[in-house]
Amino acid sequence: QVQLVESGGGFVQPGGSLNLSCVASRTGDIFLIYTINWYRQAPGKERELVASITTDGNTNYADSVKGRFSISRDSAERTGTLQMNSLKSEDTAVYYCNMLARTSISTPASNYWGQGTQVTVSS
């Protein structure tokens, strides 16, 4: 079983920065992590994709965060990070880490989710 543990959320004033981390815990072997994604869900809104990064390091961002957020990964450490700069009140949401991963060469890839971490941007 793969578990994703997120950290780094919190309260910050507009214009501030936060760095979110997501670590795939070793409750079982992880053969390969494919895409790492960060989603967010604000109250009363649907969950939306914020940023993604492939095994090759190709990144993709929602228009609302381009130029302010940066996604990265360390495959050896089974970690994904989301650096968030110039935060705005509309960035307030619960942020979720998502990994498409395979636990062995003989098993298909599955989606795994973190528990979510709250980010609040307010003055």
Short mmCIF file of N, CA and C in Angstrom, two decimals:
data_model
loop_
_atom_site.label_atom_id
_atom_site.label_comp_id
_atom_site.label_asym_id
_atom_site.label_seq_id
_atom_site.Cartn_x
_atom_site.Cartn_y
_atom_site.Cartn_z
N GLN A 1 0.84 -1.19 0.00
CA GLN A 1 0.00 0.00 0.00
C GLN A 1 0.89 1.25 0.00
N VAL A 2 0.59 2.16 -0.88
CA VAL A 2 1.33 3.41 -0.96
C VAL A 2 0.55 4.49 -0.24
N GLN A 3 1.22 5.22 0.64
CA GLN A 3 0.60 6.35 1.32
C GLN A 3 1.38 7.61 1.01
N LEU A 4 0.66 8.67 0.72
CA LEU A 4 1.28 9.95 0.45
C LEU A 4 1.07 10.86 1.65
N VAL A 5 2.15 11.45 2.11
CA VAL A 5 2.10 12.33 3.28
C VAL A 5 2.49 13.73 2.84
N GLU A 6 1.59 14.66 3.05
CA GLU A 6 1.82 16.04 2.65
C GLU A 6 2.19 16.90 3.85
N SER A 7 2.92 17.94 3.56
CA SER A 7 3.27 18.91 4.61
C SER A 7 3.52 20.27 3.96
N GLY A 8 3.55 21.30 4.80
CA GLY A 8 3.92 22.62 4.32
C GLY A 8 2.79 23.61 4.20
N GLY A 9 1.56 23.17 4.38
CA GLY A 9 0.46 24.12 4.32
C GLY A 9 0.45 25.04 5.52
N GLY A 10 -0.42 26.04 5.47
CA GLY A 10 -0.52 26.96 6.59
C GLY A 10 -1.19 28.25 6.20
N PHE A 11 -0.96 29.25 7.05
CA PHE A 11 -1.55 30.57 6.87
C PHE A 11 -0.47 31.54 6.40
N VAL A 12 -0.79 32.34 5.39
CA VAL A 12 0.18 33.29 4.88
C VAL A 12 -0.55 34.52 4.37
N GLN A 13 0.09 35.65 4.43
CA GLN A 13 -0.50 36.88 3.93
C GLN A 13 -0.36 36.95 2.41
N PRO A 14 -1.20 37.71 1.76
CA PRO A 14 -1.07 37.88 0.30
C PRO A 14 0.33 38.36 -0.07
N GLY A 15 0.85 37.77 -1.13
CA GLY A 15 2.21 38.06 -1.55
C GLY A 15 3.24 37.16 -0.95
N GLY A 16 2.84 36.37 0.01
CA GLY A 16 3.77 35.47 0.68
C GLY A 16 4.01 34.18 -0.10
N SER A 17 4.80 33.29 0.52
CA SER A 17 5.18 32.04 -0.14
C SER A 17 4.98 30.85 0.80
N LEU A 18 4.73 29.72 0.21
CA LEU A 18 4.68 28.46 0.93
C LEU A 18 5.27 27.38 0.04
N ASN A 19 5.81 26.34 0.68
CA ASN A 19 6.36 25.22 -0.06
C ASN A 19 5.69 23.95 0.44
N LEU A 20 4.97 23.30 -0.44
CA LEU A 20 4.29 22.05 -0.10
C LEU A 20 5.17 20.86 -0.51
N SER A 21 5.18 19.85 0.34
CA SER A 21 5.91 18.63 0.03
C SER A 21 4.98 17.43 0.13
N CYS A 22 5.30 16.42 -0.65
CA CYS A 22 4.53 15.18 -0.65
C CYS A 22 5.52 14.03 -0.75
N VAL A 23 5.49 13.15 0.23
CA VAL A 23 6.41 12.02 0.26
C VAL A 23 5.61 10.73 0.19
N ALA A 24 6.02 9.85 -0.71
CA ALA A 24 5.40 8.53 -0.80
C ALA A 24 6.07 7.63 0.23
N SER A 25 5.31 7.27 1.25
CA SER A 25 5.89 6.49 2.33
C SER A 25 6.10 5.05 1.91
N ARG A 26 7.09 4.47 2.51
CA ARG A 26 7.48 3.12 2.12
C ARG A 26 6.75 2.08 2.97
N THR A 27 5.42 2.01 2.76
CA THR A 27 4.71 0.89 3.39
C THR A 27 4.75 -0.31 2.49
N GLY A 28 5.19 -0.10 1.33
CA GLY A 28 5.39 -1.19 0.38
C GLY A 28 6.35 -0.68 -0.67
N ASP A 29 6.84 -1.55 -1.48
CA ASP A 29 7.76 -1.11 -2.52
C ASP A 29 7.05 -0.27 -3.57
N ILE A 30 7.75 0.68 -4.08
CA ILE A 30 7.26 1.48 -5.20
C ILE A 30 8.22 1.25 -6.35
N PHE A 31 7.69 0.68 -7.40
CA PHE A 31 8.55 0.36 -8.54
C PHE A 31 8.84 1.60 -9.35
N LEU A 32 7.81 2.40 -9.59
CA LEU A 32 7.99 3.58 -10.43
C LEU A 32 6.87 4.58 -10.15
N ILE A 33 7.25 5.84 -10.01
CA ILE A 33 6.28 6.92 -9.91
C ILE A 33 6.23 7.62 -11.25
N TYR A 34 5.09 7.67 -11.83
CA TYR A 34 4.92 8.36 -13.11
C TYR A 34 4.64 9.83 -12.83
N THR A 35 3.51 10.30 -13.22
CA THR A 35 3.19 11.71 -13.06
C THR A 35 2.88 12.04 -11.60
N ILE A 36 3.37 13.19 -11.18
CA ILE A 36 3.02 13.74 -9.87
C ILE A 36 2.19 14.99 -10.12
N ASN A 37 1.06 15.06 -9.46
CA ASN A 37 0.14 16.19 -9.63
C ASN A 37 -0.17 16.84 -8.30
N TRP A 38 -0.45 18.11 -8.37
CA TRP A 38 -1.02 18.83 -7.23
C TRP A 38 -2.39 19.37 -7.66
N TYR A 39 -3.38 19.06 -6.85
CA TYR A 39 -4.74 19.56 -7.05
C TYR A 39 -5.09 20.47 -5.88
N ARG A 40 -6.13 21.23 -6.05
CA ARG A 40 -6.66 22.00 -4.94
C ARG A 40 -8.18 22.06 -5.03
N GLN A 41 -8.77 22.24 -3.86
CA GLN A 41 -10.23 22.36 -3.80
C GLN A 41 -10.59 23.44 -2.80
N ALA A 42 -11.22 24.48 -3.31
CA ALA A 42 -11.69 25.57 -2.46
C ALA A 42 -13.12 25.27 -2.02
N PRO A 43 -13.58 25.85 -0.93
CA PRO A 43 -14.95 25.61 -0.45
C PRO A 43 -15.98 25.92 -1.53
N GLY A 44 -16.87 24.97 -1.76
CA GLY A 44 -17.93 25.16 -2.72
C GLY A 44 -17.51 25.02 -4.17
N LYS A 45 -16.26 24.64 -4.40
CA LYS A 45 -15.77 24.51 -5.77
C LYS A 45 -15.29 23.09 -6.03
N GLU A 46 -15.18 22.76 -7.31
CA GLU A 46 -14.68 21.45 -7.68
C GLU A 46 -13.16 21.41 -7.54
N ARG A 47 -12.65 20.20 -7.36
CA ARG A 47 -11.20 20.03 -7.30
C ARG A 47 -10.62 20.34 -8.67
N GLU A 48 -9.52 21.09 -8.68
CA GLU A 48 -8.90 21.46 -9.94
C GLU A 48 -7.42 21.10 -9.94
N LEU A 49 -6.91 20.79 -11.11
CA LEU A 49 -5.50 20.48 -11.28
C LEU A 49 -4.71 21.79 -11.29
N VAL A 50 -3.72 21.86 -10.43
CA VAL A 50 -2.89 23.06 -10.31
C VAL A 50 -1.60 22.91 -11.10
N ALA A 51 -0.93 21.78 -10.93
CA ALA A 51 0.36 21.59 -11.59
C ALA A 51 0.65 20.10 -11.70
N SER A 52 1.42 19.74 -12.71
CA SER A 52 1.82 18.35 -12.87
C SER A 52 3.23 18.28 -13.42
N ILE A 53 3.90 17.15 -13.15
CA ILE A 53 5.25 16.93 -13.65
C ILE A 53 5.40 15.46 -14.01
N THR A 54 5.97 15.20 -15.19
CA THR A 54 6.13 13.83 -15.66
C THR A 54 7.47 13.27 -15.21
N THR A 55 7.71 12.02 -15.55
CA THR A 55 8.98 11.40 -15.21
C THR A 55 10.14 12.09 -15.94
N ASP A 56 9.86 12.68 -17.09
CA ASP A 56 10.90 13.38 -17.86
C ASP A 56 11.12 14.81 -17.36
N GLY A 57 10.29 15.22 -16.40
CA GLY A 57 10.46 16.57 -15.88
C GLY A 57 9.65 17.62 -16.61
N ASN A 58 8.79 17.18 -17.52
CA ASN A 58 7.91 18.13 -18.21
C ASN A 58 6.83 18.60 -17.25
N THR A 59 6.59 19.88 -17.24
CA THR A 59 5.63 20.45 -16.30
C THR A 59 4.46 21.11 -17.01
N ASN A 60 3.37 21.19 -16.27
CA ASN A 60 2.18 21.85 -16.79
C ASN A 60 1.49 22.56 -15.63
N TYR A 61 0.98 23.75 -15.89
CA TYR A 61 0.37 24.54 -14.83
C TYR A 61 -0.99 25.08 -15.26
N ALA A 62 -1.86 25.23 -14.29
CA ALA A 62 -3.10 25.94 -14.53
C ALA A 62 -2.77 27.39 -14.84
N ASP A 63 -3.56 28.01 -15.70
CA ASP A 63 -3.30 29.40 -16.08
C ASP A 63 -3.26 30.32 -14.87
N SER A 64 -4.05 30.01 -13.88
CA SER A 64 -4.17 30.89 -12.71
C SER A 64 -2.90 30.92 -11.86
N VAL A 65 -2.01 29.94 -12.04
CA VAL A 65 -0.81 29.89 -11.20
C VAL A 65 0.49 30.01 -11.98
N LYS A 66 0.39 30.10 -13.29
CA LYS A 66 1.61 30.20 -14.11
C LYS A 66 2.43 31.41 -13.71
N GLY A 67 3.73 31.18 -13.59
CA GLY A 67 4.63 32.25 -13.21
C GLY A 67 4.74 32.47 -11.71
N ARG A 68 3.85 31.82 -10.96
CA ARG A 68 3.90 31.97 -9.50
C ARG A 68 4.23 30.66 -8.78
N PHE A 69 3.76 29.55 -9.32
CA PHE A 69 3.98 28.24 -8.71
C PHE A 69 5.02 27.47 -9.52
N SER A 70 5.73 26.60 -8.82
CA SER A 70 6.73 25.77 -9.48
C SER A 70 6.68 24.37 -8.88
N ILE A 71 6.51 23.37 -9.74
CA ILE A 71 6.45 21.99 -9.29
C ILE A 71 7.77 21.30 -9.59
N SER A 72 8.20 20.45 -8.68
CA SER A 72 9.43 19.70 -8.89
C SER A 72 9.28 18.31 -8.27
N ARG A 73 10.26 17.46 -8.54
CA ARG A 73 10.22 16.11 -8.00
C ARG A 73 11.61 15.59 -7.76
N ASP A 74 11.71 14.67 -6.83
CA ASP A 74 12.93 13.94 -6.56
C ASP A 74 12.53 12.48 -6.53
N SER A 75 12.73 11.80 -7.64
CA SER A 75 12.24 10.43 -7.74
C SER A 75 12.95 9.51 -6.76
N ALA A 76 14.23 9.75 -6.53
CA ALA A 76 14.97 8.90 -5.60
C ALA A 76 14.41 9.01 -4.19
N GLU A 77 13.94 10.21 -3.84
CA GLU A 77 13.39 10.42 -2.51
C GLU A 77 11.87 10.25 -2.49
N ARG A 78 11.29 9.91 -3.64
CA ARG A 78 9.85 9.71 -3.75
C ARG A 78 9.09 10.95 -3.29
N THR A 79 9.57 12.11 -3.69
CA THR A 79 9.01 13.36 -3.20
C THR A 79 8.59 14.27 -4.34
N GLY A 80 7.47 14.92 -4.14
CA GLY A 80 7.05 15.98 -5.03
C GLY A 80 6.87 17.25 -4.23
N THR A 81 7.22 18.38 -4.81
CA THR A 81 7.08 19.64 -4.10
C THR A 81 6.36 20.66 -4.97
N LEU A 82 5.72 21.59 -4.32
CA LEU A 82 5.05 22.70 -5.00
C LEU A 82 5.46 23.98 -4.30
N GLN A 83 6.29 24.76 -4.96
CA GLN A 83 6.70 26.06 -4.43
C GLN A 83 5.68 27.09 -4.90
N MET A 84 5.08 27.77 -3.94
CA MET A 84 4.03 28.74 -4.25
C MET A 84 4.48 30.12 -3.82
N ASN A 85 4.62 31.00 -4.78
CA ASN A 85 5.04 32.38 -4.53
C ASN A 85 3.93 33.36 -4.91
N SER A 86 4.06 34.57 -4.43
CA SER A 86 3.09 35.63 -4.74
C SER A 86 1.66 35.15 -4.54
N LEU A 87 1.43 34.55 -3.40
CA LEU A 87 0.12 33.95 -3.13
C LEU A 87 -0.97 35.01 -3.04
N LYS A 88 -2.14 34.60 -3.51
CA LYS A 88 -3.31 35.46 -3.52
C LYS A 88 -4.41 34.81 -2.68
N SER A 89 -5.38 35.62 -2.31
CA SER A 89 -6.47 35.08 -1.50
C SER A 89 -7.22 33.97 -2.24
N GLU A 90 -7.27 34.08 -3.55
CA GLU A 90 -7.97 33.05 -4.33
C GLU A 90 -7.20 31.74 -4.40
N ASP A 91 -6.00 31.70 -3.89
CA ASP A 91 -5.25 30.45 -3.81
C ASP A 91 -5.65 29.64 -2.57
N THR A 92 -6.46 30.22 -1.72
CA THR A 92 -6.92 29.53 -0.51
C THR A 92 -7.70 28.28 -0.89
N ALA A 93 -7.25 27.15 -0.37
CA ALA A 93 -7.87 25.86 -0.71
C ALA A 93 -7.18 24.76 0.07
N VAL A 94 -7.75 23.57 -0.01
CA VAL A 94 -7.04 22.38 0.44
C VAL A 94 -6.28 21.84 -0.77
N TYR A 95 -4.99 21.61 -0.59
CA TYR A 95 -4.14 21.14 -1.67
C TYR A 95 -3.86 19.65 -1.49
N TYR A 96 -4.01 18.91 -2.58
CA TYR A 96 -3.85 17.47 -2.56
C TYR A 96 -2.73 17.04 -3.50
N CYS A 97 -1.92 16.16 -3.01
CA CYS A 97 -0.88 15.53 -3.83
C CYS A 97 -1.47 14.26 -4.46
N ASN A 98 -1.10 14.01 -5.68
CA ASN A 98 -1.57 12.82 -6.39
C ASN A 98 -0.40 12.22 -7.16
N MET A 99 -0.22 10.93 -7.05
CA MET A 99 0.84 10.25 -7.80
C MET A 99 0.26 9.06 -8.54
N LEU A 100 0.65 8.94 -9.77
CA LEU A 100 0.37 7.73 -10.54
C LEU A 100 1.59 6.84 -10.39
N ALA A 101 1.43 5.69 -9.76
CA ALA A 101 2.59 4.88 -9.42
C ALA A 101 2.30 3.40 -9.60
N ARG A 102 3.38 2.70 -9.78
CA ARG A 102 3.30 1.24 -9.92
C ARG A 102 4.14 0.63 -8.81
N THR A 103 3.57 -0.37 -8.14
CA THR A 103 4.29 -0.98 -7.02
C THR A 103 5.18 -2.13 -7.43
N SER A 104 4.98 -2.65 -8.63
CA SER A 104 5.87 -3.69 -9.13
C SER A 104 5.74 -3.70 -10.65
N ILE A 105 6.67 -4.38 -11.29
CA ILE A 105 6.66 -4.43 -12.74
C ILE A 105 5.46 -5.20 -13.27
N SER A 106 4.87 -6.03 -12.42
CA SER A 106 3.77 -6.87 -12.87
C SER A 106 2.39 -6.32 -12.52
N THR A 107 2.34 -5.20 -11.82
CA THR A 107 1.05 -4.62 -11.44
C THR A 107 0.80 -3.34 -12.22
N PRO A 108 -0.44 -3.06 -12.54
CA PRO A 108 -0.73 -1.83 -13.27
C PRO A 108 -0.56 -0.61 -12.39
N ALA A 109 -0.38 0.53 -13.02
CA ALA A 109 -0.25 1.78 -12.27
C ALA A 109 -1.59 2.15 -11.65
N SER A 110 -1.52 2.76 -10.48
CA SER A 110 -2.71 3.21 -9.77
C SER A 110 -2.52 4.64 -9.31
N ASN A 111 -3.64 5.29 -9.06
CA ASN A 111 -3.61 6.65 -8.52
C ASN A 111 -3.61 6.63 -7.00
N TYR A 112 -2.75 7.42 -6.42
CA TYR A 112 -2.68 7.55 -4.97
C TYR A 112 -2.84 9.01 -4.60
N TRP A 113 -3.50 9.23 -3.46
CA TRP A 113 -3.80 10.60 -3.02
C TRP A 113 -3.30 10.83 -1.60
N GLY A 114 -2.86 12.07 -1.38
CA GLY A 114 -2.55 12.49 -0.03
C GLY A 114 -3.81 12.90 0.70
N GLN A 115 -3.66 13.21 1.98
CA GLN A 115 -4.82 13.55 2.81
C GLN A 115 -5.25 15.01 2.65
N GLY A 116 -4.42 15.79 2.01
CA GLY A 116 -4.74 17.20 1.82
C GLY A 116 -4.11 18.07 2.88
N THR A 117 -3.70 19.26 2.48
CA THR A 117 -3.13 20.22 3.42
C THR A 117 -3.76 21.59 3.14
N GLN A 118 -4.17 22.26 4.20
CA GLN A 118 -4.88 23.53 4.05
C GLN A 118 -3.89 24.67 3.79
N VAL A 119 -4.21 25.47 2.79
CA VAL A 119 -3.47 26.70 2.52
C VAL A 119 -4.47 27.86 2.61
N THR A 120 -4.16 28.80 3.49
CA THR A 120 -5.03 29.96 3.67
C THR A 120 -4.23 31.22 3.43
N VAL A 121 -4.70 32.02 2.50
CA VAL A 121 -4.04 33.28 2.16
C VAL A 121 -4.99 34.42 2.54
N SER A 122 -4.57 35.19 3.52
CA SER A 122 -5.45 36.24 4.02
C SER A 122 -4.65 37.30 4.74
N SER A 123 -5.14 38.51 4.69
CA SER A 123 -4.50 39.60 5.43
C SER A 123 -5.15 39.77 6.80
#
